[in-house]
Tab-separated table of C-alpha atoms and ligand atoms in Angstrom:
chain	number	residue	atom	x	y	z
A	23	MET	CA	-0.453	0.826	18.244
A	24	THR	CA	-3.404	3.149	18.439
A	25	ASN	CA	-1.330	6.149	19.549
A	26	LYS	CA	0.710	5.958	16.404
A	27	TYR	CA	0.418	7.654	13.072
A	28	ILE	CA	-1.306	5.012	10.970
A	29	TYR	CA	-1.523	4.670	7.200
A	30	PHE	CA	-4.662	3.396	5.534
A	31	ILE	CA	-4.083	2.840	1.847
A	32	GLY	CA	-6.933	1.732	-0.383
A	33	ASN	CA	-5.930	-0.190	-3.484
A	34	TRP	CA	-8.922	-0.256	-5.811
A	35	LYS	CA	-7.146	-2.511	-8.320
A	36	MET	CA	-9.086	-2.762	-11.631
A	37	PHE	CA	-12.357	-1.569	-10.109
A	38	GLY	CA	-14.187	1.730	-10.065
A	39	LYS	CA	-16.062	3.915	-12.498
A	40	TYR	CA	-16.446	7.661	-12.643
A	41	LYS	CA	-19.868	7.187	-11.026
A	42	THR	CA	-18.292	5.342	-8.063
A	43	LEU	CA	-16.591	8.557	-6.967
A	44	LYS	CA	-19.867	9.866	-5.560
A	45	SER	CA	-19.591	7.384	-2.702
A	46	LEU	CA	-16.427	9.141	-1.505
A	47	LYS	CA	-18.426	12.047	-0.092
A	48	LYS	CA	-19.071	9.903	2.977
A	49	VAL	CA	-15.367	9.382	3.464
A	50	ILE	CA	-14.598	13.101	3.158
A	51	THR	CA	-17.203	13.963	5.788
A	52	PHE	CA	-15.851	11.253	8.057
A	53	VAL	CA	-12.217	12.310	7.701
A	54	LYS	CA	-13.096	15.938	8.490
A	55	LYS	CA	-14.884	14.976	11.691
A	56	PHE	CA	-12.719	12.117	12.890
A	57	LYS	CA	-9.886	13.833	14.684
A	58	LYS	CA	-9.333	11.241	17.360
A	59	ASN	CA	-5.851	10.435	16.239
A	60	LYS	CA	-3.452	11.152	13.492
A	61	PHE	CA	-3.809	9.006	10.430
A	62	ARG	CA	-3.084	9.198	6.759
A	63	LEU	CA	-5.570	8.035	4.165
A	64	ILE	CA	-4.445	7.363	0.609
A	65	TYR	CA	-6.522	6.070	-2.289
A	66	CYS	CA	-4.907	4.249	-5.196
A	67	PRO	CA	-7.603	4.112	-7.883
A	68	PRO	CA	-7.115	2.914	-11.456
A	69	SER	CA	-5.299	5.505	-13.607
A	70	THR	CA	-8.549	6.616	-15.228
A	71	LEU	CA	-9.747	7.980	-11.882
A	72	ILE	CA	-6.578	9.580	-10.500
A	73	HIS	CA	-7.309	13.044	-11.780
A	74	PRO	CA	-11.058	13.220	-10.996
A	75	MET	CA	-10.338	11.797	-7.549
A	76	SER	CA	-7.640	14.373	-6.895
A	77	GLU	CA	-10.182	17.091	-7.722
A	78	ILE	CA	-12.654	15.625	-5.231
A	79	PHE	CA	-10.005	15.405	-2.495
A	80	LYS	CA	-8.491	18.836	-3.219
A	81	LYS	CA	-9.445	20.469	0.070
A	82	THR	CA	-8.996	17.381	2.216
A	83	SER	CA	-6.062	15.566	3.822
A	84	ILE	CA	-6.638	12.499	1.630
A	85	ASP	CA	-3.892	11.699	-0.871
A	86	ILE	CA	-3.879	9.747	-4.132
A	87	GLY	CA	-1.549	7.123	-5.504
A	88	GLY	CA	-1.092	5.203	-8.725
A	89	GLN	CA	-1.060	1.405	-8.866
A	90	ASN	CA	1.961	0.942	-11.127
A	91	CYS	CA	3.842	2.771	-13.893
A	92	HIS	CA	6.401	2.413	-16.636
A	93	HIS	CA	10.047	2.566	-15.594
A	94	SER	CA	11.058	5.300	-18.020
A	95	GLN	CA	11.174	8.867	-16.846
A	96	ASN	CA	11.121	10.013	-20.438
A	97	TYR	CA	8.069	10.160	-22.621
A	98	GLY	CA	8.112	7.700	-25.483
A	99	ALA	CA	6.430	5.273	-27.787
A	100	TYR	CA	5.125	2.885	-25.145
A	101	THR	CA	1.517	2.146	-25.994
A	102	GLY	CA	-0.713	1.673	-22.997
A	103	GLN	CA	1.879	2.855	-20.480
A	104	ILE	CA	2.146	5.870	-18.220
A	105	ASN	CA	5.261	7.063	-16.414
A	106	SER	CA	5.885	8.460	-12.950
A	107	LYS	CA	5.829	12.070	-14.175
A	108	MET	CA	2.396	11.507	-15.690
A	109	LEU	CA	1.115	10.031	-12.442
A	110	LYS	CA	2.352	13.094	-10.609
A	111	ASP	CA	0.843	15.399	-13.198
A	112	ALA	CA	-2.537	13.696	-12.748
A	113	GLY	CA	-2.444	14.351	-8.994
A	114	ALA	CA	-0.742	11.298	-7.475
A	115	LYS	CA	1.682	11.613	-4.573
A	116	TYR	CA	2.213	7.894	-4.085
A	117	VAL	CA	2.590	4.813	-6.244
A	118	ILE	CA	2.252	1.108	-5.514
A	119	LEU	CA	5.142	-0.884	-6.995
A	120	GLY	CA	5.977	-4.576	-6.968
A	121	HIS	CA	2.440	-5.713	-6.229
A	122	SER	CA	2.216	-9.509	-6.436
A	123	GLU	CA	-0.567	-9.231	-9.017
A	124	ASN	CA	1.953	-7.524	-11.325
A	125	ARG	CA	4.789	-9.850	-10.357
A	126	LEU	CA	2.449	-12.632	-11.417
A	127	LEU	CA	2.161	-11.031	-14.845
A	128	GLY	CA	5.922	-11.317	-15.184
A	129	GLU	CA	7.279	-8.188	-13.511
A	130	LYS	CA	10.754	-8.998	-12.192
A	131	ASP	CA	12.699	-7.472	-9.295
A	132	GLU	CA	15.123	-5.768	-11.689
A	133	LEU	CA	12.313	-3.968	-13.507
A	134	ILE	CA	10.664	-3.038	-10.213
A	135	ASN	CA	13.995	-1.560	-9.122
A	136	LEU	CA	14.052	0.704	-12.205
A	137	LYS	CA	10.482	1.777	-11.461
A	138	VAL	CA	11.305	2.598	-7.834
A	139	LYS	CA	14.227	4.762	-8.933
A	140	SER	CA	12.161	6.552	-11.564
A	141	CYS	CA	9.303	7.252	-9.154
A	142	ILE	CA	11.591	8.591	-6.448
A	143	LYS	CA	13.235	10.887	-8.996
A	144	SER	CA	9.798	12.174	-9.945
A	145	GLY	CA	9.036	12.928	-6.319
A	146	LEU	CA	6.513	10.183	-5.675
A	147	LYS	CA	6.414	8.152	-2.472
A	148	VAL	CA	6.685	4.455	-3.185
A	149	ILE	CA	4.568	1.760	-1.585
A	150	PHE	CA	6.878	-1.174	-2.197
A	151	CYS	CA	5.097	-4.534	-1.991
A	152	ILE	CA	6.764	-7.738	-0.924
A	153	GLY	CA	5.466	-11.116	0.172
A	154	GLU	CA	5.763	-14.856	-0.213
A	155	THR	CA	3.509	-17.388	-1.906
A	156	PHE	CA	1.849	-20.185	0.039
A	157	LYS	CA	4.347	-22.695	-1.317
A	158	GLN	CA	7.260	-20.545	-0.175
A	159	LYS	CA	5.676	-20.161	3.253
A	160	LYS	CA	5.202	-23.931	3.558
A	161	LYS	CA	8.887	-24.401	2.796
A	162	LYS	CA	9.671	-21.860	5.538
A	163	ASN	CA	11.233	-19.556	2.979
A	164	THR	CA	9.295	-16.380	3.856
A	165	LYS	CA	12.261	-14.379	5.149
A	166	LYS	CA	14.530	-15.547	2.364
A	167	VAL	CA	11.963	-14.491	-0.252
A	168	ILE	CA	11.286	-11.068	1.188
A	169	ASN	CA	14.965	-10.462	1.799
A	170	ASN	CA	15.609	-11.166	-1.861
A	171	GLN	CA	12.765	-8.921	-3.004
A	172	ILE	CA	14.154	-6.093	-0.862
A	173	LYS	CA	17.742	-6.669	-1.954
A	174	LYS	CA	16.936	-6.618	-5.666
A	175	GLY	CA	13.972	-4.259	-5.740
A	176	LEU	CA	15.641	-1.577	-3.633
A	177	LYS	CA	19.158	-2.054	-5.022
A	178	LYS	CA	21.263	1.107	-4.996
A	179	ILE	CA	18.575	3.138	-3.298
A	180	LYS	CA	20.342	4.700	-0.357
A	181	ASN	CA	17.708	7.119	0.780
A	182	LYS	CA	14.652	5.141	1.807
A	183	ARG	CA	12.826	8.184	3.198
A	184	ASN	CA	10.195	8.045	0.469
A	185	ILE	CA	9.612	4.325	0.637
A	186	LEU	CA	6.919	2.522	2.577
A	187	ILE	CA	7.040	-1.256	2.693
A	188	ALA	CA	3.806	-3.194	2.309
A	189	TYR	CA	4.120	-6.775	3.448
A	190	GLU	CA	1.458	-8.661	1.520
A	191	PRO	CA	1.667	-12.446	1.694
A	192	VAL	CA	0.336	-13.617	-1.672
A	193	TRP	CA	-1.817	-16.298	-0.005
A	194	ALA	CA	-3.544	-13.684	2.165
A	195	ILE	CA	-4.640	-11.457	-0.727
A	196	GLY	CA	-8.343	-11.788	-1.445
A	197	SER	CA	-8.515	-15.093	0.448
A	198	GLY	CA	-10.083	-13.985	3.726
A	199	ILE	CA	-7.092	-15.515	5.520
A	200	THR	CA	-4.547	-13.456	7.448
A	201	PRO	CA	-1.278	-14.478	9.115
A	202	LYS	CA	-1.241	-15.162	12.851
A	203	GLU	CA	-0.546	-12.031	14.882
A	204	THR	CA	2.724	-13.444	16.253
A	205	GLU	CA	3.841	-14.416	12.770
A	206	LEU	CA	3.110	-10.965	11.432
A	207	PHE	CA	4.884	-9.261	14.308
A	208	ASP	CA	7.953	-11.394	13.668
A	209	ILE	CA	8.091	-10.689	9.926
A	210	ILE	CA	7.573	-6.948	10.372
A	211	LYS	CA	10.344	-6.962	12.975
A	212	TYR	CA	12.581	-8.730	10.478
A	213	ILE	CA	11.835	-6.121	7.784
A	214	LYS	CA	12.437	-3.257	10.209
A	215	ASN	CA	15.775	-4.728	11.270
A	216	ARG	CA	16.721	-5.262	7.658
A	217	LEU	CA	15.779	-1.719	6.591
A	218	LYS	CA	16.207	0.816	9.325
A	219	ASN	CA	13.617	3.555	9.800
A	220	VAL	CA	11.017	2.404	7.318
A	221	LYS	CA	7.299	2.180	7.850
A	222	VAL	CA	5.891	-1.280	7.334
A	223	LEU	CA	2.260	-1.826	6.410
A	224	TYR	CA	0.344	-5.052	6.242
A	225	GLY	CA	-1.915	-6.015	3.331
A	226	GLY	CA	-4.053	-9.063	2.628
A	227	SER	CA	-7.752	-9.516	3.442
A	228	VAL	CA	-7.923	-6.586	5.862
A	229	ASN	CA	-11.590	-5.991	6.664
A	230	PRO	CA	-13.835	-4.518	9.372
A	231	LYS	CA	-14.007	-7.914	11.099
A	232	ASN	CA	-10.309	-8.622	11.526
A	233	ILE	CA	-8.981	-5.072	11.984
A	234	GLN	CA	-9.377	-5.207	15.761
A	235	ASN	CA	-6.933	-8.119	15.905
A	236	LEU	CA	-4.576	-6.721	13.308
A	237	ARG	CA	-4.326	-3.300	14.952
A	238	ARG	CA	-2.986	-4.936	18.110
A	239	ILE	CA	0.233	-5.870	16.345
A	240	GLU	CA	2.548	-3.309	17.851
A	241	ASN	CA	4.985	-2.783	15.020
A	242	VAL	CA	2.453	-2.384	12.174
A	243	ASP	CA	2.399	1.165	10.774
A	244	GLY	CA	-0.739	0.763	8.724
A	245	PHE	CA	-2.693	-1.262	6.219
A	246	LEU	CA	-2.922	-1.711	2.468
A	247	ILE	CA	-6.534	-2.574	1.828
A	248	GLY	CA	-7.886	-4.061	-1.389
A	249	GLY	CA	-11.473	-5.259	-1.631
A	250	ALA	CA	-12.713	-3.593	1.557
A	251	SER	CA	-11.484	-0.173	0.422
A	252	GLN	CA	-13.902	-0.087	-2.505
A	253	ASP	CA	-16.832	0.280	-0.159
A	254	SER	CA	-16.721	3.599	1.711
A	255	LYS	CA	-18.673	2.210	4.652
A	256	ASN	CA	-16.213	-0.658	5.103
A	257	LEU	CA	-13.226	1.635	4.905
A	258	ILE	CA	-14.706	4.039	7.448
A	259	ASP	CA	-15.453	1.062	9.699
A	260	ILE	CA	-11.867	-0.146	9.461
A	261	ILE	CA	-10.514	3.270	10.467
A	262	LYS	CA	-13.008	3.667	13.319
A	263	LYS	CA	-12.324	0.203	14.690
A	264	THR	CA	-8.581	0.779	14.624
A	265	TYR	CA	-9.067	3.479	17.247
A	266	ASN	CA	-11.830	1.906	19.336
B	316	13P	P1	-7.421	-7.621	-0.379
B	316	13P	O1	-7.559	-6.648	0.762
B	316	13P	O2	-8.585	-7.605	-1.304
B	316	13P	O3	-7.043	-8.975	0.113
B	316	13P	O4	-6.195	-7.109	-1.276
B	316	13P	C1	-4.999	-6.782	-0.675
B	316	13P	C2	-4.123	-6.131	-1.669
B	316	13P	O5	-3.672	-6.757	-2.614
B	316	13P	C3	-3.849	-4.701	-1.513
B	316	13P	O6	-2.829	-4.277	-2.332
């Protein structure tokens, strides 16, 4: 997979202060020098840092994404919410939707579907997250679960050009455990058969130690990285090791 165009997407979740942005200088220097292969680096910081980060990355190839948004394209009386237009205005080109941490807070497929539609209309690229819980995996329901998430979450969206799928098994997130390589290959193959011509990324405990195994999975188009993306050195290590 190392000859391919690979996505590295850092999801900072609810971490990061204005001061943290200083550490990104290292990443900018690295990205400018590291021309071994084509890759795309995207940071999804908390909303408070989208704009300052987009200023820092202005003259670089690094893009920014939001981590979620409200489903309405219109402005309105929705305290605490931001919509897809606002994300774009702040400098985001991408947005993560359907993350299991938001599904856990009660976000349903139908609402995610409205968000996907709104974001595409606003011209954002969507990183659409799917994945099964440990219980569902044990019951051998993985494919059924992700099929359902795709069916409902991407309902009536014909043009999938601006959608990237992130397969993130819930049990692999923040646990230090990753699926077996054969298992992952099989699930990604299933997703790619189900949705033609989409990029499929893997997310869940990606770190500098396991990236050399994960990168060998032929059909993976990139990685959605949580914890390890908050440390510039770790993220640089992950990218370097993908191409070693
Ligand atoms: P970790 O890499 O911390 O397991 O998080 C994965 C994730 O949820 C990315 O969206």
